[in-house]
Tab-separated table of C-alpha atoms and ligand atoms in Angstrom:
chain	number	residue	atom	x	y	z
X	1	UNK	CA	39.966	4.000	4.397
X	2	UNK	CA	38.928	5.257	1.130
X	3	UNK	CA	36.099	8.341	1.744
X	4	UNK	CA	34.238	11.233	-0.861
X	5	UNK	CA	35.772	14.208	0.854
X	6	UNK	CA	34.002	17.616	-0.320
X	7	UNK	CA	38.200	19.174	0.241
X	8	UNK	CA	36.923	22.872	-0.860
X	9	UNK	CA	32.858	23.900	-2.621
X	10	UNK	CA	32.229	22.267	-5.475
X	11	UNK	CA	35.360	19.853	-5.326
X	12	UNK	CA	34.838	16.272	-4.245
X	13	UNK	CA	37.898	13.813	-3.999
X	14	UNK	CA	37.962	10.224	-3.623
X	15	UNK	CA	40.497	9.580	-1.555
X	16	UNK	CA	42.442	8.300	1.796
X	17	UNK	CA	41.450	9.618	5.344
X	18	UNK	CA	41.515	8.498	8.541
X	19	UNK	CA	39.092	5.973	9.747
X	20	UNK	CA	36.858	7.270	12.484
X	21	UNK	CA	37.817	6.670	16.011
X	22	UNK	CA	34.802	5.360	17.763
X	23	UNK	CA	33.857	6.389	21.716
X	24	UNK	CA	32.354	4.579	23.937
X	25	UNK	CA	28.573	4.805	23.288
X	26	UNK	CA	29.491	4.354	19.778
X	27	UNK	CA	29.355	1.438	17.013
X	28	UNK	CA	31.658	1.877	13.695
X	29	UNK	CA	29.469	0.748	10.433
X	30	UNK	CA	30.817	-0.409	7.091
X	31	UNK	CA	28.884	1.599	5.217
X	32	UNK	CA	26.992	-0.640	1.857
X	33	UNK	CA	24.965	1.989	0.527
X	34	UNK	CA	24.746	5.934	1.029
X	35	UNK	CA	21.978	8.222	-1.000
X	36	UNK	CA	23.207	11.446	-2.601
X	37	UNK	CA	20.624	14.263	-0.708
X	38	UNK	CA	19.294	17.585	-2.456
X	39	UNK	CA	20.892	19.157	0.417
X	40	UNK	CA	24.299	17.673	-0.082
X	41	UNK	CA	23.915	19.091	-4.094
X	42	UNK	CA	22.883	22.411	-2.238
X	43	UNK	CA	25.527	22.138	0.082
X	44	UNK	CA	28.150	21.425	-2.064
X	45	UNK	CA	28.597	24.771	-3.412
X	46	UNK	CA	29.056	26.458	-0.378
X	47	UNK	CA	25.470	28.039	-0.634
X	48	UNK	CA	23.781	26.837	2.395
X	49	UNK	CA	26.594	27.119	4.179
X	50	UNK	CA	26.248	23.802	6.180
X	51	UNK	CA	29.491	21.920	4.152
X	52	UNK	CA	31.683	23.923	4.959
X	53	UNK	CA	34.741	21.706	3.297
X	54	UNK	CA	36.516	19.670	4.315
X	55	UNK	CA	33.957	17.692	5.160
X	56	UNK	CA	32.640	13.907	4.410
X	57	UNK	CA	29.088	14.241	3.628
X	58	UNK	CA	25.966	11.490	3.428
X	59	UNK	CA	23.436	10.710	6.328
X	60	UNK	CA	21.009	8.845	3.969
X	61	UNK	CA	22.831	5.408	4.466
X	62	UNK	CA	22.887	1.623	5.615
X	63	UNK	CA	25.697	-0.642	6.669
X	64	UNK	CA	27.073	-3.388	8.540
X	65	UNK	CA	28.332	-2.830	12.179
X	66	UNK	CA	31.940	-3.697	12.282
X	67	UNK	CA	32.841	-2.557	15.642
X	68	UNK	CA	31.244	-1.706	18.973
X	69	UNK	CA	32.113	0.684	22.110
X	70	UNK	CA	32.836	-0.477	25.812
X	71	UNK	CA	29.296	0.714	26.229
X	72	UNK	CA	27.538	-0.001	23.601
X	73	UNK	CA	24.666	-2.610	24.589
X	74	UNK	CA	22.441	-4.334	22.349
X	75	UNK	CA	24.007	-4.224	19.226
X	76	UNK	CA	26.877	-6.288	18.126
X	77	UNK	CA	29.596	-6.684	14.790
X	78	UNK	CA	27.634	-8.145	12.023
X	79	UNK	CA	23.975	-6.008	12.419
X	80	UNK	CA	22.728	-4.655	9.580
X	81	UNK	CA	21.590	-1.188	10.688
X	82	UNK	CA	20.869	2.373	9.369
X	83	UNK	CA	20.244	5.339	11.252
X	84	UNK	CA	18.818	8.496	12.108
X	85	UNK	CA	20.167	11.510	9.788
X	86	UNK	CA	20.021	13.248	13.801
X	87	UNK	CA	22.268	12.818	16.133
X	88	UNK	CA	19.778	14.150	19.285
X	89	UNK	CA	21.213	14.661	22.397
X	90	UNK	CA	18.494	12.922	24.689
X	91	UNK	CA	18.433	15.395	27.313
X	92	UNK	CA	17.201	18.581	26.146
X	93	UNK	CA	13.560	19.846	27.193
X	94	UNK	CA	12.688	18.686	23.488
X	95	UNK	CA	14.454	15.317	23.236
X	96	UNK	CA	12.569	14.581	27.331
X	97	UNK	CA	9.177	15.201	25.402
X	98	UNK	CA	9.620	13.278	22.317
X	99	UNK	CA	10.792	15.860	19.802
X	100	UNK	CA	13.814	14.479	19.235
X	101	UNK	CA	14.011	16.580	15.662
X	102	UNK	CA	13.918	19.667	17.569
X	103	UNK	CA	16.627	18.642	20.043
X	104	UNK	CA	18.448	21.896	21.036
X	105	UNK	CA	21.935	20.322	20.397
X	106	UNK	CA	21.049	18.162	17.086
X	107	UNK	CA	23.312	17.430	14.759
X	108	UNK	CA	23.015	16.256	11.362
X	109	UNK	CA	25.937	13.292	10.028
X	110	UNK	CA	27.602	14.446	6.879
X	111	UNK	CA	27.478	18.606	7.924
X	112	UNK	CA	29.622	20.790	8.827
X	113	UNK	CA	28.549	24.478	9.970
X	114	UNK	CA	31.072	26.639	12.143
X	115	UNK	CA	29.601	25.377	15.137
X	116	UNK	CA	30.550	21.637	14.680
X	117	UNK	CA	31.769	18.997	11.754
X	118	UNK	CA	29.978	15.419	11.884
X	119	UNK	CA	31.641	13.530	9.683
X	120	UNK	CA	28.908	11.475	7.467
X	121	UNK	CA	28.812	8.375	5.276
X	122	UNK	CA	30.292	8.475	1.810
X	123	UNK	CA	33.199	6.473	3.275
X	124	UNK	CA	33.997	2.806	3.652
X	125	UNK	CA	33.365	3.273	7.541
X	126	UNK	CA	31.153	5.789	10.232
X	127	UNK	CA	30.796	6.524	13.427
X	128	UNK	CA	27.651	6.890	14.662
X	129	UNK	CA	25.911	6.732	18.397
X	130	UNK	CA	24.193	3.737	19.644
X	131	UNK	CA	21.014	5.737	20.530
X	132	UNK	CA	20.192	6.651	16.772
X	133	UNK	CA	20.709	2.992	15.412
X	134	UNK	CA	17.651	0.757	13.668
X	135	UNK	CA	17.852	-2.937	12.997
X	136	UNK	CA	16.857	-3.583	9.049
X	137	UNK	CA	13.981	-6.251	8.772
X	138	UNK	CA	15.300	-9.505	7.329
X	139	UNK	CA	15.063	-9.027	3.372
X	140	UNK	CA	15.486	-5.523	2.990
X	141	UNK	CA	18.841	-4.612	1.060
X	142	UNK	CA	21.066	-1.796	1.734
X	143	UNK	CA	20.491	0.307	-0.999
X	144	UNK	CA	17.086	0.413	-0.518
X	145	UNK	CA	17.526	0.854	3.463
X	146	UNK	CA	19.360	4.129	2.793
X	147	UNK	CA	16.255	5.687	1.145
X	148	UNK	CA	14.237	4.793	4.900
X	149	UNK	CA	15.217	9.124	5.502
X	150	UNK	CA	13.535	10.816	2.796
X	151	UNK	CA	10.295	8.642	3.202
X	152	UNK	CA	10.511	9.546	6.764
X	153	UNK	CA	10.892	13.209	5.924
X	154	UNK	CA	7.431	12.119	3.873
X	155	UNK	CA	5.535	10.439	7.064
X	156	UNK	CA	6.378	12.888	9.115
X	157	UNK	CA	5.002	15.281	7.137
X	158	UNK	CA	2.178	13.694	6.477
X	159	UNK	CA	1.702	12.806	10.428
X	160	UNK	CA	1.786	16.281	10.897
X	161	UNK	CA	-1.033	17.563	8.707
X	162	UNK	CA	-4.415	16.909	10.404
X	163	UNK	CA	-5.561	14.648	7.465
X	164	UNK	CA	-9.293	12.775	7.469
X	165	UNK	CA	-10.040	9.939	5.304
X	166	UNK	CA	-11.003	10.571	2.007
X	167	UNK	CA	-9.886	14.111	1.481
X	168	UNK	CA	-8.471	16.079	-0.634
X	169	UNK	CA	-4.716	16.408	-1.048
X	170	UNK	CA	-2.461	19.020	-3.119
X	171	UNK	CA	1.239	18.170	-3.297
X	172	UNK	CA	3.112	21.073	-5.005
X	173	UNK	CA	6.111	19.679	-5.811
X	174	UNK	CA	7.028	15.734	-7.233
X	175	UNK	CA	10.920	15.837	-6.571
X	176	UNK	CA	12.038	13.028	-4.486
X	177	UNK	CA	10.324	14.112	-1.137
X	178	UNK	CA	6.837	14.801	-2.537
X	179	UNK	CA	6.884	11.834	-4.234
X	180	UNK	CA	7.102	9.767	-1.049
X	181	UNK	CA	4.363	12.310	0.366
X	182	UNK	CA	2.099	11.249	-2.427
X	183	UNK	CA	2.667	7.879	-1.350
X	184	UNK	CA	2.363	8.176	2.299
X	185	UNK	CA	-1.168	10.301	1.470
X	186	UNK	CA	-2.810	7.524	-0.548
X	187	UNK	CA	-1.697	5.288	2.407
X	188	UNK	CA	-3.262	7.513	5.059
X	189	UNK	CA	-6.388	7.036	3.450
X	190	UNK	CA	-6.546	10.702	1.467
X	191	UNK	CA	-9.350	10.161	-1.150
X	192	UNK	CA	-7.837	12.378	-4.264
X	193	UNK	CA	-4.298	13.517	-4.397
X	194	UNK	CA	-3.087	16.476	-7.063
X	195	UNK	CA	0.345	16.543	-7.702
X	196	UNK	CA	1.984	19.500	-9.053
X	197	UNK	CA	5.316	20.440	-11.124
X	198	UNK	CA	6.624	21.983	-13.780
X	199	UNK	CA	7.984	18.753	-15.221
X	200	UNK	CA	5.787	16.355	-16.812
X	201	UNK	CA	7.786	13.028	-16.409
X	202	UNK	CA	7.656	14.033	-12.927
X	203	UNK	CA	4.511	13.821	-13.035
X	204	UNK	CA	3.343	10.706	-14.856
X	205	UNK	CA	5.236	9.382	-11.910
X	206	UNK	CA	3.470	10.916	-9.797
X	207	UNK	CA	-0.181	9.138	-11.040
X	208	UNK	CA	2.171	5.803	-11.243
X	209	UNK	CA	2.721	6.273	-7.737
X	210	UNK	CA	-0.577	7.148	-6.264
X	211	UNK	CA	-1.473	10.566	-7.485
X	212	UNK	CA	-4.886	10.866	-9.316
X	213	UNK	CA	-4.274	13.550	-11.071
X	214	UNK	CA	-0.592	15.735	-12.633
X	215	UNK	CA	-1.002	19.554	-12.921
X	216	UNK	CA	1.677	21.046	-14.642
X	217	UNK	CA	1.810	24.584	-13.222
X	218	UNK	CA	3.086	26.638	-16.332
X	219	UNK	CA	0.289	24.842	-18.727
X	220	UNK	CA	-3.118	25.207	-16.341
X	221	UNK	CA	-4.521	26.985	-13.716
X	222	UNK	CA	-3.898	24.890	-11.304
X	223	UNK	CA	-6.399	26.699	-8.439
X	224	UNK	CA	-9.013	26.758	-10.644
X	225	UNK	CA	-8.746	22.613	-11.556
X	226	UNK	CA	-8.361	22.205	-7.690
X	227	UNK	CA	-11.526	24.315	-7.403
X	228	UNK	CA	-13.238	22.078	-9.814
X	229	UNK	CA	-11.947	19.125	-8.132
X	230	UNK	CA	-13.817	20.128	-5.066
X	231	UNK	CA	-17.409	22.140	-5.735
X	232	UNK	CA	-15.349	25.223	-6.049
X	233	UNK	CA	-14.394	24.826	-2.391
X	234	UNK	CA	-10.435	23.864	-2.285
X	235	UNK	CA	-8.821	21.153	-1.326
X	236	UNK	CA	-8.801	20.318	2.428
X	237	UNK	CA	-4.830	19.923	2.721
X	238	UNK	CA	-1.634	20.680	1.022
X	239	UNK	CA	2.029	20.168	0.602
X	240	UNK	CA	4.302	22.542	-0.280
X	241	UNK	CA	7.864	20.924	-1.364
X	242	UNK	CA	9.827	23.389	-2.933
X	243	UNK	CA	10.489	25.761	-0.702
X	244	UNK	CA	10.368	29.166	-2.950
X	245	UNK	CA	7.362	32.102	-3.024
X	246	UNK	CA	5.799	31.387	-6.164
X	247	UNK	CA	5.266	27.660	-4.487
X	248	UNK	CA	4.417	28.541	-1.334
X	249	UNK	CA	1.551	31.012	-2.459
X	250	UNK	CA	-0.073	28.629	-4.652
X	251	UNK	CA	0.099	25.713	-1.846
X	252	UNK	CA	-1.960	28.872	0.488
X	253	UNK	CA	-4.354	29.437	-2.613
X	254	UNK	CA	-5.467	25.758	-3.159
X	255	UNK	CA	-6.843	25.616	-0.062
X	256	UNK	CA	-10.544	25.715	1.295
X	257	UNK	CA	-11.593	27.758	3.696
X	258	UNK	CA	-10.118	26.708	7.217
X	259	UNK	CA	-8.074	23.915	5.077
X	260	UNK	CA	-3.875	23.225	6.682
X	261	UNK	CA	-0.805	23.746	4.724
X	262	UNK	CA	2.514	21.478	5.269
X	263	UNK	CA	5.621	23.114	4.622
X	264	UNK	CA	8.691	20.251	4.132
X	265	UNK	CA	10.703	22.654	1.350
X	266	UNK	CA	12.690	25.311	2.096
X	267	UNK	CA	14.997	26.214	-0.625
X	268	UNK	CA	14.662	29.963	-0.258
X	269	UNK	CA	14.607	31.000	3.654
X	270	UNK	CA	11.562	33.700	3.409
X	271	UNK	CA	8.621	33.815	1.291
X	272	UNK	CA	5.843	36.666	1.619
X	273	UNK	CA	2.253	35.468	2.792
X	274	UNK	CA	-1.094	36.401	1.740
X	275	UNK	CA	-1.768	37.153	5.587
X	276	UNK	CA	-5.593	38.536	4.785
X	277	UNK	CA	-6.382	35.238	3.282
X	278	UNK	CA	-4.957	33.268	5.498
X	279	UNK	CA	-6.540	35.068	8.390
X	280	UNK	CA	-9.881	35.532	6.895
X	281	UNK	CA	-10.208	31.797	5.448
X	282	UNK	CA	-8.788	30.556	9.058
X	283	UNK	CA	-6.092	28.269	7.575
X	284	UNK	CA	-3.754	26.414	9.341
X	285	UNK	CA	-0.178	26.072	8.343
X	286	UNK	CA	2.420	23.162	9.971
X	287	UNK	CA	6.140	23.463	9.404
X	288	UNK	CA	7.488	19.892	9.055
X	289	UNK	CA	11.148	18.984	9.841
X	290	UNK	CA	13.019	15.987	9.540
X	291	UNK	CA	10.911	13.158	11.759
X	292	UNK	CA	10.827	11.807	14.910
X	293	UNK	CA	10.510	8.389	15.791
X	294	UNK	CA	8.865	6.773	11.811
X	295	UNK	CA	12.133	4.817	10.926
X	296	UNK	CA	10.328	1.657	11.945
X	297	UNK	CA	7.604	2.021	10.510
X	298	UNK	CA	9.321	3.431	7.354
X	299	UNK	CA	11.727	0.434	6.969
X	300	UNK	CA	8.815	-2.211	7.501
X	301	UNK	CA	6.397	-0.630	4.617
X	302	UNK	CA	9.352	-0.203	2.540
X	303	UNK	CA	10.356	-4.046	3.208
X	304	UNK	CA	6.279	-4.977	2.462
X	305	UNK	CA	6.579	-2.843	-0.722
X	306	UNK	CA	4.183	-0.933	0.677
X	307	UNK	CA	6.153	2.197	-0.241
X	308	UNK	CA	8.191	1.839	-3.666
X	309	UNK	CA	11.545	2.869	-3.232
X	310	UNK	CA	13.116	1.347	-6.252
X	311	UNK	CA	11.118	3.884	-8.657
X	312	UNK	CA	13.162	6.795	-7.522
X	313	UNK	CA	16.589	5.345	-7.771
X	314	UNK	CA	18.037	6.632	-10.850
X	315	UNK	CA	21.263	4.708	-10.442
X	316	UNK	CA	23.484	2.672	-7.839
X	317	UNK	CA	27.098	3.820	-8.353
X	318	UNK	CA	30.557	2.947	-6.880
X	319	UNK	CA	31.859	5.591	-4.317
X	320	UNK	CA	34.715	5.878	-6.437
X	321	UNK	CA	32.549	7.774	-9.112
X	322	UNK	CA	30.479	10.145	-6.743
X	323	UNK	CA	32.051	13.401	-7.461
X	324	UNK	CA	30.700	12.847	-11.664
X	325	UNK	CA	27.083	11.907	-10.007
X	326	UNK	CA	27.008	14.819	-7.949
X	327	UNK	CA	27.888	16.888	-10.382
X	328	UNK	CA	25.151	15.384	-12.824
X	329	UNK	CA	22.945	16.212	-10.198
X	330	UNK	CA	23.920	19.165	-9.069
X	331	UNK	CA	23.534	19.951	-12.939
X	332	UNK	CA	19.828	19.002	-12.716
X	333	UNK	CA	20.484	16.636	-15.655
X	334	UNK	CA	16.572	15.282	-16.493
X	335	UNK	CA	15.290	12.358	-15.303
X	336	UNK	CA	17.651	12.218	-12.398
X	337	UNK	CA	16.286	11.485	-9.082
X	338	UNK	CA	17.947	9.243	-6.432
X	339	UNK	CA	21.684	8.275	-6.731
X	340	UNK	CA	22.974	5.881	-4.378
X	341	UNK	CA	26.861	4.988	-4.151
X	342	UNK	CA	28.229	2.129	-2.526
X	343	UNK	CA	31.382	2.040	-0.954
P	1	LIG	ZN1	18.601	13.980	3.256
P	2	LIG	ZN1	18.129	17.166	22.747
């Protein structure tokens, strides 16, 4: 089968491999549609040091099932599926209480890190376990099935934060993820959402999608509008989605007192704290990882339209081109957001 094979950092080929064997409790999938993820642009040059090459990224995908283990029950050739960017083992103390993102033995599809190599989905074919599997709702295409992970990243965050109706929301950060945050806030019933980014096309998207108001973060003071957003008091949640210090500290200093901080980014892996403040003003602050159980619901609001999907796909390209696209992304050519390649 023809596959995207990452053969050494920053070198993608297009080219012939093996197609995956599949064991019992496995299905194969002819994969339709795969999404290019920040972290396979941030993994691609060796920096993160989960591709470690060679390797056959992608976990943001949907498919067909074309063939099915000796124990594989319930699903059958033909199914249009996608799946869970996890591969949980089931067993672990986390997976027996439900936190099947913090499974001790997870494993993400498409990385590679020393300790194991999971083949993922920019390929004609994948293997992937029964348990992680979901059935697409009758309508919903492929390309915009593979985009069901990052909005889940977005529920989940959002699930995490204790949010009431009608507050006030601060999203720092309109890539891709907060984006789908904004989104799943106005959803959740959050009364005024502030997005916030250094680039302004970003954020007239962000007011077309559901944010009342775009601070750009070089041109205002962006505490001091949240302030007078809110009777001086800060807003009662926020999102950081970046993942870098200067970020991070402004997500802290929008706050009110005894307000709760999300954390979804994490481009740099430390950031220093104002740990006075946060003591003193009694904030709360959530670290949010992949999800845990919101496919469904992610896949049926993006089927309603309830979520718009098709607003951050900046193009739907043949596998055969991938290594250009991710180096246009990896670039950070404007106005690029989503890429989605199809076998
Ligand atoms: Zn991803
Ligand atoms: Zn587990």
């Amino acid at each position: 089968m023809k596959a995207l094979v990452l053969t050494e950092y920053n070198h993608l080929e297009y080219m012939d491999v093996r197609k995956p064997h599949i064991g019992e409790e496995e299905v194969l999938i002819q994969v339709k549609a795969c999404g290019i993820c920040g972290s396979d642009i941030h993994g691609m040059d060796g920096s993160s040091g989960r591709r470690i090459p060679p390797v056959v990224m992608g976990h943001e995908a949907a498919g067909v099932i074309a063939e099915v283990g000796a124990r594989v029950t319930g699903w059958q050739a033909g199914d249009q599926v996608t799946f869970d960017s996890t591969i949980y083992c089931g067993k672990c103390y986390y997976c027996r209480k439900g936190f099947i993102n913090l499974c001790d033995n997870r494993r993400v599809l498409g990385v590679s890190t020393g300790e194991y190599r999971q083949n993922g989905a920019f390929a004609e074919y994948a293997a992937v376990p029964q348990h992680i599997l979901f059935r697409l709702p009758a309508g919903l295409s492929f390309v915009r099935a593979s985009l069901v992970e990052p909005v889940s990243i977005a529920f989940h965050a959002v699930e995490r934060t204790p949010l009431h109706l009608n507050d006030t929301a601060v999203v720092v950060g309109s890539g891709m993820i907060g984006l789908f945050v904004i989104q799943a806030l106005r959803l959740a019933g959050a009364g005024r959402i502030v997005a916030v980014d250094l680039d302004q096309s970003r954020l007239d998207q962000a007011c077309t999608l559901g944010a009342d108001l775009g601070l750009k973060s070089d041109a205002v003071d962006v505490v001091a509008e949240v302030q007078r957003l809110t009777e001086g008091r800060g807003a009662d949640v926020s999102f950081e989605v970046v993942g870098i210090p200067p970020t991070v500290n402004l997500a802290v200093q929008c706050l009110r007192k005894g307000g709760a901080l999300t954390l979804v980014g994490n481009l740099k892996p430390t950031a220093e704290l104002p740990v006075q403040a946060i003591v003193t003003r009694e904030l709360s602050l959530y670290g949010s990882c992949a999800s845990k159980g919101e496919y469904p619901a992610c896949l049926d609001m993006i089927c309603r339209g309830a979520i718009d999907v098709d607003a951050l796909i900046s193009a739907v390209a043949p596998l055969s081109e991938g290594a250009s696209w991710f180096h246009r992304l990896y670039r950070a050519e404007p106005g690029l957001m989503k890429v989605v390649l199809t076998p």
